[in-house]
CSV table of C-alpha atoms in Angstrom, one decimal:
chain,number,residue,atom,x,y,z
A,1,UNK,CA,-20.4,-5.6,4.7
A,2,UNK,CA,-18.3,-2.5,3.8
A,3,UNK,CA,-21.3,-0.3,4.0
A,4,UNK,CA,-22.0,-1.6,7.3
A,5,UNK,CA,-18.8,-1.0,9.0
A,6,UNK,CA,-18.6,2.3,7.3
A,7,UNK,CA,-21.8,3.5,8.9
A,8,UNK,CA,-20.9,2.0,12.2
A,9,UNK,CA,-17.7,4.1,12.4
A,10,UNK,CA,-19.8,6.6,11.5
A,11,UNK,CA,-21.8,6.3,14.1
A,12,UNK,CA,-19.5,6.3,17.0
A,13,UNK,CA,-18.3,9.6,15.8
A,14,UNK,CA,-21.1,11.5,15.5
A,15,UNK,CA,-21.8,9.8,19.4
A,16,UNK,CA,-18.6,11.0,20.2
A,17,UNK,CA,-18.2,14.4,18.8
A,18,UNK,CA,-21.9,15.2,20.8
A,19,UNK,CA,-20.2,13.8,23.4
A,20,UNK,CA,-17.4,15.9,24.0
A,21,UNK,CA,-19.4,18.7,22.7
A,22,UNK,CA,-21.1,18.5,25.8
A,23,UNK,CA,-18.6,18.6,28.6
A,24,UNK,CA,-18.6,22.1,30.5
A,25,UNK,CA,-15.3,24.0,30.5
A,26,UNK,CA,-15.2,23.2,33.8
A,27,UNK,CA,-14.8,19.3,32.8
A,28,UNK,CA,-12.9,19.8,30.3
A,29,UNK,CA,-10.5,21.7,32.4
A,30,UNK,CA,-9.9,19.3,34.9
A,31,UNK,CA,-9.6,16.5,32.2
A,32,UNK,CA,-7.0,18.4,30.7
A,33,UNK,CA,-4.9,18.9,34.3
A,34,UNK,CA,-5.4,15.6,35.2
A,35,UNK,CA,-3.9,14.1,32.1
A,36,UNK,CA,-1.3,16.8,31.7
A,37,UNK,CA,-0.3,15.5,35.1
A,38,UNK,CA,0.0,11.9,34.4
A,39,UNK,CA,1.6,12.4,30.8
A,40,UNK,CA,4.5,14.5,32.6
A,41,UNK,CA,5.1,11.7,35.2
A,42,UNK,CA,5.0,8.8,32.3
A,43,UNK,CA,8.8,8.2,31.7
A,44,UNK,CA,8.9,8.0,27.9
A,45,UNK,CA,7.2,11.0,27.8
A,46,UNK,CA,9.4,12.7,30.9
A,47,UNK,CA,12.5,11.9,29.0
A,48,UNK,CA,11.9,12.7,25.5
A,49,UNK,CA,13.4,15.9,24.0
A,50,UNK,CA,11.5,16.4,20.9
A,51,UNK,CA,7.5,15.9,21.2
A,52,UNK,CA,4.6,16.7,18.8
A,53,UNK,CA,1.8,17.7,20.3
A,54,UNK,CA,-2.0,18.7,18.6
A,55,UNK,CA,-3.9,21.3,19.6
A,56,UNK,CA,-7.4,20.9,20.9
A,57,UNK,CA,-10.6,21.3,18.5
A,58,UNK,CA,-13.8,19.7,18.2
A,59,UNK,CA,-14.5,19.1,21.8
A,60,UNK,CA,-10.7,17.1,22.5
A,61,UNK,CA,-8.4,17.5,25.6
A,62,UNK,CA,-6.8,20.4,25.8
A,63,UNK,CA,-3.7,19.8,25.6
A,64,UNK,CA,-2.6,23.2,26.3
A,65,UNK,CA,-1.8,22.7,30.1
A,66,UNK,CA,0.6,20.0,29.1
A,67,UNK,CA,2.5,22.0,26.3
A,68,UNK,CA,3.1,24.8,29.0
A,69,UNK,CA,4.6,21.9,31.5
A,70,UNK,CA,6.8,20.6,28.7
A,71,UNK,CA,8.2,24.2,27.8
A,72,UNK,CA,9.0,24.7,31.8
A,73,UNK,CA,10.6,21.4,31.4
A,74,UNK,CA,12.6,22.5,28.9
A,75,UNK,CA,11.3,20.3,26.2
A,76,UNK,CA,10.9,20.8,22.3
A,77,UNK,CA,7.5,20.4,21.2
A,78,UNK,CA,6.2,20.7,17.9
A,79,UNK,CA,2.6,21.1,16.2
A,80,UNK,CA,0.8,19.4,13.4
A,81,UNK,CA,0.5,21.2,10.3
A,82,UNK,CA,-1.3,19.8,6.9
A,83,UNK,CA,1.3,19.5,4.1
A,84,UNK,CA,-0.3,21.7,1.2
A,85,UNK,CA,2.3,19.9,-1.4
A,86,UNK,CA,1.3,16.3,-0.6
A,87,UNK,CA,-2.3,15.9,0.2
A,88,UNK,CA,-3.0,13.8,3.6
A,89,UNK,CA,0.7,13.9,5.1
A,90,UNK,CA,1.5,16.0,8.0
A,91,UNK,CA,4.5,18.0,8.7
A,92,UNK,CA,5.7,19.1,12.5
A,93,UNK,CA,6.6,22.9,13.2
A,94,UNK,CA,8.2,23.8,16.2
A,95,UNK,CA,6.0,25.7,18.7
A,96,UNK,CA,7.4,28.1,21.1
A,97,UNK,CA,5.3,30.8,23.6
A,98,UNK,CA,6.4,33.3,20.8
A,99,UNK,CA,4.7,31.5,17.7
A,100,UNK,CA,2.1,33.0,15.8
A,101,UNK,CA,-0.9,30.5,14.9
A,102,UNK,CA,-3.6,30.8,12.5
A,103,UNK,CA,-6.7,28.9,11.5
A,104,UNK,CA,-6.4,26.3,8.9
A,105,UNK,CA,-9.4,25.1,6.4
A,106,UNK,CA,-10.4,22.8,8.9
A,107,UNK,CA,-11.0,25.4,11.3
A,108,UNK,CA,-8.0,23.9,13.4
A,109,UNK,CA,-4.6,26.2,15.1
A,110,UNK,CA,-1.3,25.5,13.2
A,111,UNK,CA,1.7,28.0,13.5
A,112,UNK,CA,3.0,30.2,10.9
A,113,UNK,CA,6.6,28.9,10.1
A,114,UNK,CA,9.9,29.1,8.1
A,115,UNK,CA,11.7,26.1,7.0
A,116,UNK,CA,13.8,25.3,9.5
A,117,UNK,CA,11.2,25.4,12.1
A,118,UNK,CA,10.2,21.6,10.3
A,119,UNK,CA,11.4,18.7,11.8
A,120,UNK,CA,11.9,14.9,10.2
A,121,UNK,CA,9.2,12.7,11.8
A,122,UNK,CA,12.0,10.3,12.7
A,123,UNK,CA,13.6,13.1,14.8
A,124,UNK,CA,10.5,13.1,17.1
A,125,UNK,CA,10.6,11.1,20.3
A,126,UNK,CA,7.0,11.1,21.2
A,127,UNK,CA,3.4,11.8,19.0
A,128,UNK,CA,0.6,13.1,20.8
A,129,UNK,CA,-2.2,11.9,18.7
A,130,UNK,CA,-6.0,12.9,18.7
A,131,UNK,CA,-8.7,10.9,18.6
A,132,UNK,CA,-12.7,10.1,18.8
A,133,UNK,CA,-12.7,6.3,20.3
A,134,UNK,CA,-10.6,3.8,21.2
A,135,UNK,CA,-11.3,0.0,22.2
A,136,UNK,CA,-9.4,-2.3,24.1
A,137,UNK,CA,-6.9,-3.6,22.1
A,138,UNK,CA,-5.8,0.2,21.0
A,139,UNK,CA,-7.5,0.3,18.2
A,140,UNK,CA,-8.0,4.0,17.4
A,141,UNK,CA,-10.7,6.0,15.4
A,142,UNK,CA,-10.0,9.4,14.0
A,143,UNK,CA,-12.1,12.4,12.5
A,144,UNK,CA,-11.4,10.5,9.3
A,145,UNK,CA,-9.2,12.5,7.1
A,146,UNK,CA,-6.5,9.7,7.8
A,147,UNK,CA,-3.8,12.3,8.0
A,148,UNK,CA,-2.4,10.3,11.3
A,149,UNK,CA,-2.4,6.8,10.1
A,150,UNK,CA,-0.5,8.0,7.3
A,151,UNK,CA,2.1,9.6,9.6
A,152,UNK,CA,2.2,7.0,12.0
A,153,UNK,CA,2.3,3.9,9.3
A,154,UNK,CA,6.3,3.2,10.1
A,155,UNK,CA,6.5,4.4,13.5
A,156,UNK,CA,7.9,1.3,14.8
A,157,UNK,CA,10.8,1.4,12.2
A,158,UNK,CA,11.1,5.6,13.2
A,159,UNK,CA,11.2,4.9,17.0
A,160,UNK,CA,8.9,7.2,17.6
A,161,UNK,CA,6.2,6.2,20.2
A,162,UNK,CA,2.3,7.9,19.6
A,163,UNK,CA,0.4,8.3,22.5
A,164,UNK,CA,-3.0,9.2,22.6
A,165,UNK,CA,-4.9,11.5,24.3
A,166,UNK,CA,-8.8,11.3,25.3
A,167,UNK,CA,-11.4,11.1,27.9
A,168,UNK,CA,-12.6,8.0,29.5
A,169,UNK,CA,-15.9,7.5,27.9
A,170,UNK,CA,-13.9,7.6,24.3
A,171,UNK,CA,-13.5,3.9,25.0
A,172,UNK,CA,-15.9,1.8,23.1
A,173,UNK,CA,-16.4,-2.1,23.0
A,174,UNK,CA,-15.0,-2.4,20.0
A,175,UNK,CA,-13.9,-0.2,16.7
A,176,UNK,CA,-14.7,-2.0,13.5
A,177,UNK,CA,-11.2,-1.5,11.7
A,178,UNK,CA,-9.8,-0.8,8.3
A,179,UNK,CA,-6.7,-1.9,7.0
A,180,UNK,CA,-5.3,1.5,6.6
A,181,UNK,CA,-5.7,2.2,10.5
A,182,UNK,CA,-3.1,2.3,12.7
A,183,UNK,CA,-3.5,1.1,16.8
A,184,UNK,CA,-2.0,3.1,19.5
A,185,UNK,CA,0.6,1.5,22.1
A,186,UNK,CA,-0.1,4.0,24.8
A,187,UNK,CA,-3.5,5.8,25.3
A,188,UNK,CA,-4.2,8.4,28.4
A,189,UNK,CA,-7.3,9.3,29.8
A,190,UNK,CA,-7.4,11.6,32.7
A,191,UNK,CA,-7.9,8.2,34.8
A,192,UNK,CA,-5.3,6.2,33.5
A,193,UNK,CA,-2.3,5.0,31.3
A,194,UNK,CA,-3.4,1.8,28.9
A,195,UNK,CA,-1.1,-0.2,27.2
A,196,UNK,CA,-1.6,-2.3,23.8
A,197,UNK,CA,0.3,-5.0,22.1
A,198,UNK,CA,0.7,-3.1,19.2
């Protein structure tokens, strides 16, 4: 039964990666502007002073257009970066139009940074989160290292909301889940804002 599910989630990645792979910059610009736009009009996002926000590889939204509306907004936002010290936890950096990035070993953007550009997870108001599918009940599927579901395990208890980000053919019928994954509340697409019971 494991093995099943297992290759089944493997599945819709490999569907989904190809899929994404395929948009033209042109789609994949206007996905990013038209989610950018509703994102900055969502209230919990338009009021919220500290946000982390990924940046885009593997074929996801670009989340760039939103990052620059969030800085003229005068909002703190603050990058992903994979803790070196303690395998599969994230920290946040804080990410200005003067930060230097560089390429991680999975190919992905994080920003060079000093101590004090680190902030507590609990100090974050929002979580942009990345991922490959969704269902209908929020039910989230990730590139598998599990880095988010780790960092998003108490967010309820943090206050800190995660929202996702992806394009409308992400959602699938249903994602067979695990008992380490975590659902999203909120999910954007450039069509629309869902909402989840979770």
């Amino acid at each position: 039964m494991l093995s099943k599910i297992l290759k089944h989630r493997k599945n819709i990645r490999q569907y989904m990666r190809y899929m994404r792979q395929s948009l033209t910059v042109k789609q994949q610009y206007n996905a990013s502007i038209q989610i950018s736009h509703l994102a900055c009009n969502y209230t919990l996002i338009r009021k919220a002073k500290n946000i982390a926000v990924f940046l885009p590889f593997d074929g996801e939204i670009n989340t760039y257009p939103f990052i620059l509306k969030l800085w003229l907004n005068n909002q703190k936002v603050f990058l992903p970066i994979i803790n070196s010290v303690h395998n599969k936890t994230l920290l946040f950096a804080h990410f200005t139009s003067k930060s230097i990035l560089y390429c991680n070993q999975y190919k992905i953007f994080e920003p060079y940074f000093h101590t004090q550009d680190i902030i507590s997870t609990s100090d974050l108001d929002v979580i942009i989160v990345p991922l490959v599918a969704f269902d209908k009940t929020g039910a989230r599927l990730g590139m598998g290292g599990g880095f988010y579901d780790i960092c998003l395990k108490d967010w309820r208890k943090k206050n800190i909301l995660p929202v996702g980000f992806a394009y409308n053919f992400q959602l699938v019928h249903n994602i067979p889940k695990q008992y380490w994954d975590i659902s999203l509340p909120v999910i954007l697409t450039p069509d629309q804002i869902s909402f989840f019971g979770s």
